[in-house]
Amino acid sequence: MRYMTTAEIREKYLQFFESKGCKRLPSSSLIPDDPSLLLTSAGMVQFKPYFLHVKEFDPQYVGATTVQKCVRTNDIENIGVTGRHLSFFEMLGNFSFGKYFKHEMCAWAYEFSTDPEYLGLPAERLYFTVFEDDDETIEIWKSLGVPEDHISRLGEDDNFWRAGPTGPCGPCSEIYFDQGPEVGCGSPDCKPGCDCDRFLEYWNCVFTQFDGQEDGSLAPLITKNIDTGMGLERIAAIMQGVTNNYDTDVLRSLVAVGEGLANVVYKTDPGVDMSLRIMADHARSVTFMIADGILPSNEGRGYVLRRLLRRAVMKGHLLGVEGPFINQYVDQIVQLMGHVYPEIVENRETIRVIIESEEKRFGATMRQGQAFLEEALSGLDSDTLNGQVAFKLHDTYGFPIEVTEEICAERGISVDMEGFAAAMAQQKERARAATKDDAEAAWSTYGSIHADLLKELGATQFVGYDTLHCSARVLALVCAGQRVDSLADGQDGEIILDVTPFYAEMGGEVGDTGTISCPGGFAQVIDTKAPEKGLSAHRVHVVEGSIAVGDEVSASVDGQRRALITRNHTATHVLHAALRKVLGDHVAQKGSYVGPDRLRFDFTHFAAVSRDELVAVEQMANEFIAQAVDTTIYETSLEQARNSGVTALFGEKYGDTVRVVEAGEFSRELCGGCHVANTSEIGIIKIVSEGSAAAGVRRIEAVTSLGAYEYLAKLESVLLSAASALHCSVDAVADRALASVKQVKELQKAAKEAKANASGDALGALVQDARLAKGGYPVVIANIGSADSGAMRNAWDVIKSRMSAPGAAVLIAVNNDKPIMLAAGTDEAVAAGFNAGAVIKAIAPCVAGGGGGKPSMAQAGGKDVSGIEAALDAAAQMLL
């Protein structure tokens, strides 16, 4: 066996299947197109439309081959513990949709595995498993020279793949590499399928040939398909002569980053090794997830990202690493894998900024977790911490169980590990259920009427970049979710045309409106959507006559509305470029709204944009617009666009051919929307607001052209009204307003002081009327009118300061139509027998209230103001 790097294996695999007639395609995003899936966890995800015959694959190829980046976290607790489990991995795959099947797949797998030109694995160390009833595949392996004692039959749980109780399914055949008895369990019955590490499964070939029925029967599919996957890290371990994925070239380089950060040596301490592996694996996952547009959050895939990042950070802190450190992994990952996945190179700064911000946020969370643990420990009535509490520390605050155990052990407290394990098991079961649901959802049929329309009619030809009017033919009509032959006067529905000038809502740009008409009918187009990629659905209201399938119609876009939209859309590009120049290259678009009235632009940034920065952005954008630069729009390959420095939208998915929109050298972006021919058409950009849209995402709203004029006219009207009210010129409004505010504050201060003086005089009068309590100290018992609790305490301070001898007071007032009470006494009065708490307890029921406090001060609230006099009488009877 020849040592091969991960990069060599990856490229050889793709070249091999290209030579067999497969089309090489790039990895799809970790954010799958299917909304029912959380993350891309298998190579087949991007090919779902072809497996389900919603789309036809390029006929000049026999299939496809990819290296798919994947993330799975359903077994997160095993990651770093074993040498096989990873959260991020690369899956080598090849797929066929009816062009080749078992014999070709088995022959090619055997050839790639054993041929010295490729892997060159010793044939005697290869073992094969097949489904127990699949005699055909057994005979194929034997015909290729595989000895019968190297072939095992396994049951449905191991070698029959199903998406769910019904739907596409079929037998599979797995290929294993014998790593040698020294890594096995020692049992004479050890064979593929054993739980030990001797036989390592590295390739799974799924023969999707049946359609599972509700009665359990298997109906043959229209076409027999191939869906295979080979774990790149696993085959790299085999080719590099190691038995642990983390000892392969790429992952070992990342483990070395952790060694340097923590000043430790790998493979000297099992606990340290586990932490180093987790840090390496999780850092790679979060790098790729952020590069594909996933941001940390408390739900969905954002939660997965946050959990992985925090787990890595916690492990680093356990090893003594201080401060943010994950970005040191990012630099190494970009160096090792950037040539294959350009998105991590393009979004490097964004990745770094997001990670550093999240690490700092987690620092605060860890402090909260420590406070939660301290509170839990202080309230213990035994020497054992509840397992549910330990699990909450683990799940909510990111505390590994070993950290909780260590902190507790220092105080002589144990952790209820059975309770913790039970809570963990429940979480794992939920995760497995979710994963199962995802797998089933991945193969569920589309079933929607629009998917059927796309399959039957093909994509709608869009001509709206060049014209706002065209002739077209009605291919289909939809009303209330059902296909119909015609739409009549007064009906709402959808019209599907063969060609359209209407832009369907996409990329933040709203859909066009306008009219569709024919000699027999006229319809207003209310909106245009793309319910399936490539299919334009015109949502209409028929104003007169009727429109039927087959009609030749005239389609016309509302030109004035489209012009406003295009100005706002090009403005978002200019704004994006200005933000990057002012705030930094980490700024990346995270969403937008482009309508005729305004634009909204969401972007990655981790602090509020200051007023000075906003002014600089707005000024830079408008100075560029005023240069009247022509826009240039053209199509090119994704690779060429990236190489030329065109900005790709953060998290967006692109095909091989992309559309580039350029406004000089200032702004160059990939975009499929509608744009102005010259920046001067935008007029001006006026930023209306800036604020937070989500954690790490800021939002700017702005207006352009006529919208900017209307906004500025409204501001002018407000300013003129203010000038009129203040009896000054427009230029003097700010100074006059500030002067007026200052004058109002001075008057308010004077009024407050006058009120306080008046109140002081009134309280002074109460002191003069103080009576002698049973203990020989003076006491004031009074209703002081309207006051809140703070004013009540101030009143006591005034009374206390004006008493000739230390004494006490019982005060009642009304606040928001409810009685409040305060009883207070000096230390001398308390020593003489005054007890504020006892007084309040005794008199509060008179006002339907309750309260309490210390002997020196107590308070209460009530509900019945009619009982105030009775409360005062009760206090007098008690004290005098």
mmCIF file of N, CA, C and O in Angstrom, residues 182-240:
data_model
loop_
_atom_site.group_PDB
_atom_site.id
_atom_site.type_symbol
_atom_site.label_atom_id
_atom_site.label_comp_id
_atom_site.label_asym_id
_atom_site.label_seq_id
_atom_site.Cartn_x
_atom_site.Cartn_y
_atom_site.Cartn_z
ATOM 1 N N GLU A 182 -4.716 -7.246 15.682
ATOM 2 C CA GLU A 182 -4.201 -6.488 16.823
ATOM 3 C C GLU A 182 -5.145 -5.361 17.253
ATOM 4 O O GLU A 182 -5.053 -4.869 18.372
ATOM 5 N N VAL A 183 -6.039 -4.934 16.379
ATOM 6 C CA VAL A 183 -6.999 -3.899 16.763
ATOM 7 C C VAL A 183 -8.402 -4.483 16.943
ATOM 8 O O VAL A 183 -9.378 -3.731 17.087
ATOM 9 N N GLY A 184 -8.512 -5.788 16.923
ATOM 10 C CA GLY A 184 -9.810 -6.439 17.029
ATOM 11 C C GLY A 184 -10.137 -6.873 18.439
ATOM 12 O O GLY A 184 -9.409 -6.597 19.402
ATOM 13 N N CYS A 185 -11.251 -7.614 18.547
ATOM 14 C CA CYS A 185 -11.743 -8.064 19.853
ATOM 15 C C CYS A 185 -11.140 -9.389 20.281
ATOM 16 O O CYS A 185 -11.290 -9.806 21.435
ATOM 17 N N GLY A 186 -10.479 -10.084 19.341
ATOM 18 C CA GLY A 186 -9.847 -11.370 19.677
ATOM 19 C C GLY A 186 -10.762 -12.554 19.531
ATOM 20 O O GLY A 186 -10.333 -13.695 19.674
ATOM 21 N N SER A 187 -12.022 -12.333 19.228
ATOM 22 C CA SER A 187 -12.965 -13.442 19.103
ATOM 23 C C SER A 187 -12.726 -14.184 17.793
ATOM 24 O O SER A 187 -12.508 -13.568 16.751
ATOM 25 N N PRO A 188 -12.791 -15.518 17.837
ATOM 26 C CA PRO A 188 -12.626 -16.288 16.586
ATOM 27 C C PRO A 188 -13.775 -16.058 15.606
ATOM 28 O O PRO A 188 -13.642 -16.360 14.422
ATOM 29 N N ASP A 189 -14.899 -15.526 16.106
ATOM 30 C CA ASP A 189 -16.050 -15.255 15.244
ATOM 31 C C ASP A 189 -16.072 -13.822 14.713
ATOM 32 O O ASP A 189 -17.045 -13.414 14.084
ATOM 33 N N CYS A 190 -15.007 -13.067 14.994
ATOM 34 C CA CYS A 190 -14.967 -11.670 14.564
ATOM 35 C C CYS A 190 -15.036 -11.594 13.038
ATOM 36 O O CYS A 190 -14.297 -12.290 12.327
ATOM 37 N N LYS A 191 -15.924 -10.761 12.538
ATOM 38 C CA LYS A 191 -16.103 -10.576 11.102
ATOM 39 C C LYS A 191 -16.769 -9.223 10.862
ATOM 40 O O LYS A 191 -17.175 -8.560 11.824
ATOM 41 N N PRO A 192 -16.905 -8.799 9.617
ATOM 42 C CA PRO A 192 -17.580 -7.532 9.359
ATOM 43 C C PRO A 192 -18.951 -7.473 10.022
ATOM 44 O O PRO A 192 -19.718 -8.428 9.967
ATOM 45 N N GLY A 193 -19.205 -6.356 10.666
ATOM 46 C CA GLY A 193 -20.423 -6.196 11.431
ATOM 47 C C GLY A 193 -20.180 -6.279 12.922
ATOM 48 O O GLY A 193 -21.032 -5.878 13.719
ATOM 49 N N CYS A 194 -18.973 -6.776 13.322
ATOM 50 C CA CYS A 194 -18.601 -6.835 14.732
ATOM 51 C C CYS A 194 -18.410 -5.410 15.260
ATOM 52 O O CYS A 194 -18.026 -4.504 14.513
ATOM 53 N N ASP A 195 -18.660 -5.227 16.552
ATOM 54 C CA ASP A 195 -18.550 -3.885 17.139
ATOM 55 C C ASP A 195 -17.117 -3.423 17.326
ATOM 56 O O ASP A 195 -16.879 -2.257 17.639
ATOM 57 N N CYS A 196 -16.147 -4.312 17.177
ATOM 58 C CA CYS A 196 -14.751 -3.900 17.374
ATOM 59 C C CYS A 196 -14.239 -3.156 16.150
ATOM 60 O O CYS A 196 -14.947 -2.993 15.150
ATOM 61 N N ASP A 197 -12.980 -2.711 16.199
ATOM 62 C CA ASP A 197 -12.427 -1.867 15.143
ATOM 63 C C ASP A 197 -11.661 -2.634 14.069
ATOM 64 O O ASP A 197 -11.110 -2.021 13.156
ATOM 65 N N ARG A 198 -11.638 -3.963 14.163
ATOM 66 C CA ARG A 198 -10.802 -4.697 13.207
ATOM 67 C C ARG A 198 -11.268 -4.483 11.771
ATOM 68 O O ARG A 198 -10.472 -4.160 10.885
ATOM 69 N N PHE A 199 -12.550 -4.688 11.522
ATOM 70 C CA PHE A 199 -13.076 -4.545 10.167
ATOM 71 C C PHE A 199 -13.712 -3.160 10.021
ATOM 72 O O PHE A 199 -14.752 -2.883 10.615
ATOM 73 N N LEU A 200 -13.061 -2.311 9.249
ATOM 74 C CA LEU A 200 -13.499 -0.921 9.097
ATOM 75 C C LEU A 200 -14.281 -0.772 7.798
ATOM 76 O O LEU A 200 -13.744 -0.960 6.702
ATOM 77 N N GLU A 201 -15.567 -0.435 7.914
ATOM 78 C CA GLU A 201 -16.396 -0.204 6.727
ATOM 79 C C GLU A 201 -16.025 1.150 6.133
ATOM 80 O O GLU A 201 -16.061 2.173 6.826
ATOM 81 N N TYR A 202 -15.653 1.173 4.852
ATOM 82 C CA TYR A 202 -15.252 2.447 4.255
ATOM 83 C C TYR A 202 -16.087 2.837 3.035
ATOM 84 O O TYR A 202 -16.005 3.975 2.572
ATOM 85 N N TRP A 203 -16.888 1.899 2.497
ATOM 86 C CA TRP A 203 -17.661 2.224 1.300
ATOM 87 C C TRP A 203 -19.008 1.525 1.379
ATOM 88 O O TRP A 203 -19.077 0.337 1.683
ATOM 89 N N ASN A 204 -20.069 2.250 1.103
ATOM 90 C CA ASN A 204 -21.411 1.677 1.101
ATOM 91 C C ASN A 204 -22.061 1.954 -0.246
ATOM 92 O O ASN A 204 -22.179 3.107 -0.664
ATOM 93 N N CYS A 205 -22.449 0.884 -0.924
ATOM 94 C CA CYS A 205 -23.081 1.001 -2.230
ATOM 95 C C CYS A 205 -24.559 0.634 -2.080
ATOM 96 O O CYS A 205 -24.892 -0.516 -1.778
ATOM 97 N N VAL A 206 -25.421 1.615 -2.277
ATOM 98 C CA VAL A 206 -26.859 1.402 -2.120
ATOM 99 C C VAL A 206 -27.489 1.215 -3.502
ATOM 100 O O VAL A 206 -27.300 2.035 -4.397
ATOM 101 N N PHE A 207 -28.230 0.133 -3.640
ATOM 102 C CA PHE A 207 -28.904 -0.172 -4.896
ATOM 103 C C PHE A 207 -30.395 0.142 -4.733
ATOM 104 O O PHE A 207 -31.184 -0.709 -4.313
ATOM 105 N N THR A 208 -30.759 1.363 -5.052
ATOM 106 C CA THR A 208 -32.146 1.817 -4.854
ATOM 107 C C THR A 208 -32.978 1.329 -6.033
ATOM 108 O O THR A 208 -33.014 1.962 -7.077
ATOM 109 N N GLN A 209 -33.680 0.193 -5.834
ATOM 110 C CA GLN A 209 -34.395 -0.432 -6.942
ATOM 111 C C GLN A 209 -35.872 -0.703 -6.667
ATOM 112 O O GLN A 209 -36.599 -1.122 -7.556
ATOM 113 N N PHE A 210 -36.302 -0.457 -5.415
ATOM 114 C CA PHE A 210 -37.690 -0.754 -5.067
ATOM 115 C C PHE A 210 -38.422 0.483 -4.542
ATOM 116 O O PHE A 210 -37.814 1.436 -4.067
ATOM 117 N N ASP A 211 -39.738 0.373 -4.605
ATOM 118 C CA ASP A 211 -40.619 1.373 -4.004
ATOM 119 C C ASP A 211 -41.432 0.653 -2.936
ATOM 120 O O ASP A 211 -42.334 -0.136 -3.247
ATOM 121 N N GLY A 212 -41.102 0.887 -1.661
ATOM 122 C CA GLY A 212 -41.776 0.197 -0.571
ATOM 123 C C GLY A 212 -43.237 0.592 -0.473
ATOM 124 O O GLY A 212 -43.564 1.781 -0.458
ATOM 125 N N GLN A 213 -44.129 -0.405 -0.409
ATOM 126 C CA GLN A 213 -45.565 -0.154 -0.336
ATOM 127 C C GLN A 213 -46.064 -0.238 1.101
ATOM 128 O O GLN A 213 -45.398 -0.783 1.980
ATOM 129 N N GLU A 214 -47.266 0.299 1.320
ATOM 130 C CA GLU A 214 -47.829 0.304 2.667
ATOM 131 C C GLU A 214 -48.067 -1.099 3.197
ATOM 132 O O GLU A 214 -48.023 -1.338 4.406
ATOM 133 N N ASP A 215 -48.325 -2.060 2.320
ATOM 134 C CA ASP A 215 -48.557 -3.431 2.769
ATOM 135 C C ASP A 215 -47.266 -4.216 2.971
ATOM 136 O O ASP A 215 -47.294 -5.417 3.253
ATOM 137 N N GLY A 216 -46.121 -3.534 2.823
ATOM 138 C CA GLY A 216 -44.839 -4.186 3.031
ATOM 139 C C GLY A 216 -44.222 -4.772 1.778
ATOM 140 O O GLY A 216 -43.065 -5.206 1.793
ATOM 141 N N SER A 217 -44.940 -4.783 0.683
ATOM 142 C CA SER A 217 -44.397 -5.333 -0.556
ATOM 143 C C SER A 217 -43.435 -4.344 -1.203
ATOM 144 O O SER A 217 -43.433 -3.148 -0.887
ATOM 145 N N LEU A 218 -42.627 -4.858 -2.120
ATOM 146 C CA LEU A 218 -41.622 -4.050 -2.794
ATOM 147 C C LEU A 218 -41.922 -4.013 -4.286
ATOM 148 O O LEU A 218 -41.776 -5.024 -4.982
ATOM 149 N N ALA A 219 -42.343 -2.850 -4.774
ATOM 150 C CA ALA A 219 -42.613 -2.683 -6.202
ATOM 151 C C ALA A 219 -41.360 -2.154 -6.891
ATOM 152 O O ALA A 219 -40.685 -1.270 -6.357
ATOM 153 N N PRO A 220 -41.008 -2.677 -8.054
ATOM 154 C CA PRO A 220 -39.820 -2.181 -8.754
ATOM 155 C C PRO A 220 -39.976 -0.706 -9.133
ATOM 156 O O PRO A 220 -41.055 -0.261 -9.521
ATOM 157 N N LEU A 221 -38.881 0.060 -8.973
ATOM 158 C CA LEU A 221 -38.889 1.448 -9.409
ATOM 159 C C LEU A 221 -38.801 1.532 -10.929
ATOM 160 O O LEU A 221 -38.377 0.574 -11.601
ATOM 161 N N ILE A 222 -39.200 2.692 -11.471
ATOM 162 C CA ILE A 222 -39.116 2.896 -12.924
ATOM 163 C C ILE A 222 -37.679 2.736 -13.391
ATOM 164 O O ILE A 222 -37.392 2.122 -14.419
ATOM 165 N N THR A 223 -36.754 3.315 -12.623
ATOM 166 C CA THR A 223 -35.334 3.170 -12.930
ATOM 167 C C THR A 223 -34.599 2.654 -11.706
ATOM 168 O O THR A 223 -35.008 2.928 -10.575
ATOM 169 N N LYS A 224 -33.556 1.901 -11.928
ATOM 170 C CA LYS A 224 -32.732 1.393 -10.839
ATOM 171 C C LYS A 224 -31.564 2.366 -10.638
ATOM 172 O O LYS A 224 -30.834 2.672 -11.581
ATOM 173 N N ASN A 225 -31.413 2.815 -9.394
ATOM 174 C CA ASN A 225 -30.492 3.914 -9.114
ATOM 175 C C ASN A 225 -29.324 3.467 -8.238
ATOM 176 O O ASN A 225 -29.426 2.490 -7.499
ATOM 177 N N ILE A 226 -28.258 4.246 -8.312
ATOM 178 C CA ILE A 226 -27.068 4.010 -7.482
ATOM 179 C C ILE A 226 -26.849 5.234 -6.596
ATOM 180 O O ILE A 226 -26.867 6.376 -7.057
ATOM 181 N N ASP A 227 -26.639 4.961 -5.306
ATOM 182 C CA ASP A 227 -26.348 6.025 -4.319
ATOM 183 C C ASP A 227 -25.236 5.487 -3.432
ATOM 184 O O ASP A 227 -25.465 4.605 -2.615
ATOM 185 N N THR A 228 -24.013 5.967 -3.617
ATOM 186 C CA THR A 228 -22.897 5.429 -2.830
ATOM 187 C C THR A 228 -22.226 6.517 -2.005
ATOM 188 O O THR A 228 -22.320 7.704 -2.310
ATOM 189 N N GLY A 229 -21.565 6.059 -0.970
ATOM 190 C CA GLY A 229 -20.809 6.986 -0.139
ATOM 191 C C GLY A 229 -19.587 6.315 0.465
ATOM 192 O O GLY A 229 -19.671 5.199 0.999
ATOM 193 N N MET A 230 -18.444 6.997 0.357
ATOM 194 C CA MET A 230 -17.207 6.511 0.976
ATOM 195 C C MET A 230 -16.642 7.645 1.831
ATOM 196 O O MET A 230 -16.383 8.746 1.336
ATOM 197 N N GLY A 231 -16.475 7.378 3.118
ATOM 198 C CA GLY A 231 -15.960 8.394 4.009
ATOM 199 C C GLY A 231 -14.509 8.712 3.710
ATOM 200 O O GLY A 231 -13.637 7.831 3.805
ATOM 201 N N LEU A 232 -14.231 9.962 3.337
ATOM 202 C CA LEU A 232 -12.869 10.328 2.956
ATOM 203 C C LEU A 232 -11.901 10.165 4.117
ATOM 204 O O LEU A 232 -10.771 9.687 3.942
ATOM 205 N N GLU A 233 -12.325 10.556 5.314
ATOM 206 C CA GLU A 233 -11.426 10.435 6.466
ATOM 207 C C GLU A 233 -11.105 8.974 6.774
ATOM 208 O O GLU A 233 -9.991 8.635 7.164
ATOM 209 N N ARG A 234 -12.094 8.096 6.599
ATOM 210 C CA ARG A 234 -11.864 6.671 6.876
ATOM 211 C C ARG A 234 -10.891 6.049 5.874
ATOM 212 O O ARG A 234 -9.982 5.317 6.258
ATOM 213 N N ILE A 235 -11.091 6.334 4.591
ATOM 214 C CA ILE A 235 -10.184 5.747 3.611
ATOM 215 C C ILE A 235 -8.798 6.384 3.725
ATOM 216 O O ILE A 235 -7.781 5.734 3.470
ATOM 217 N N ALA A 236 -8.751 7.653 4.151
ATOM 218 C CA ALA A 236 -7.444 8.285 4.369
ATOM 219 C C ALA A 236 -6.694 7.582 5.498
ATOM 220 O O ALA A 236 -5.471 7.385 5.429
ATOM 221 N N ALA A 237 -7.406 7.200 6.555
ATOM 222 C CA ALA A 237 -6.771 6.481 7.659
ATOM 223 C C ALA A 237 -6.185 5.163 7.162
ATOM 224 O O ALA A 237 -5.061 4.777 7.531
ATOM 225 N N ILE A 238 -6.932 4.461 6.318
ATOM 226 C CA ILE A 238 -6.436 3.194 5.769
ATOM 227 C C ILE A 238 -5.191 3.428 4.933
ATOM 228 O O ILE A 238 -4.167 2.742 5.086
ATOM 229 N N MET A 239 -5.256 4.420 4.040
ATOM 230 C CA MET A 239 -4.133 4.661 3.124
ATOM 231 C C MET A 239 -2.919 5.237 3.840
ATOM 232 O O MET A 239 -1.795 5.138 3.337
ATOM 233 N N GLN A 240 -3.113 5.815 5.007
ATOM 234 C CA GLN A 240 -1.979 6.386 5.748
ATOM 235 C C GLN A 240 -1.516 5.479 6.885
ATOM 236 O O GLN A 240 -0.676 5.870 7.692
#
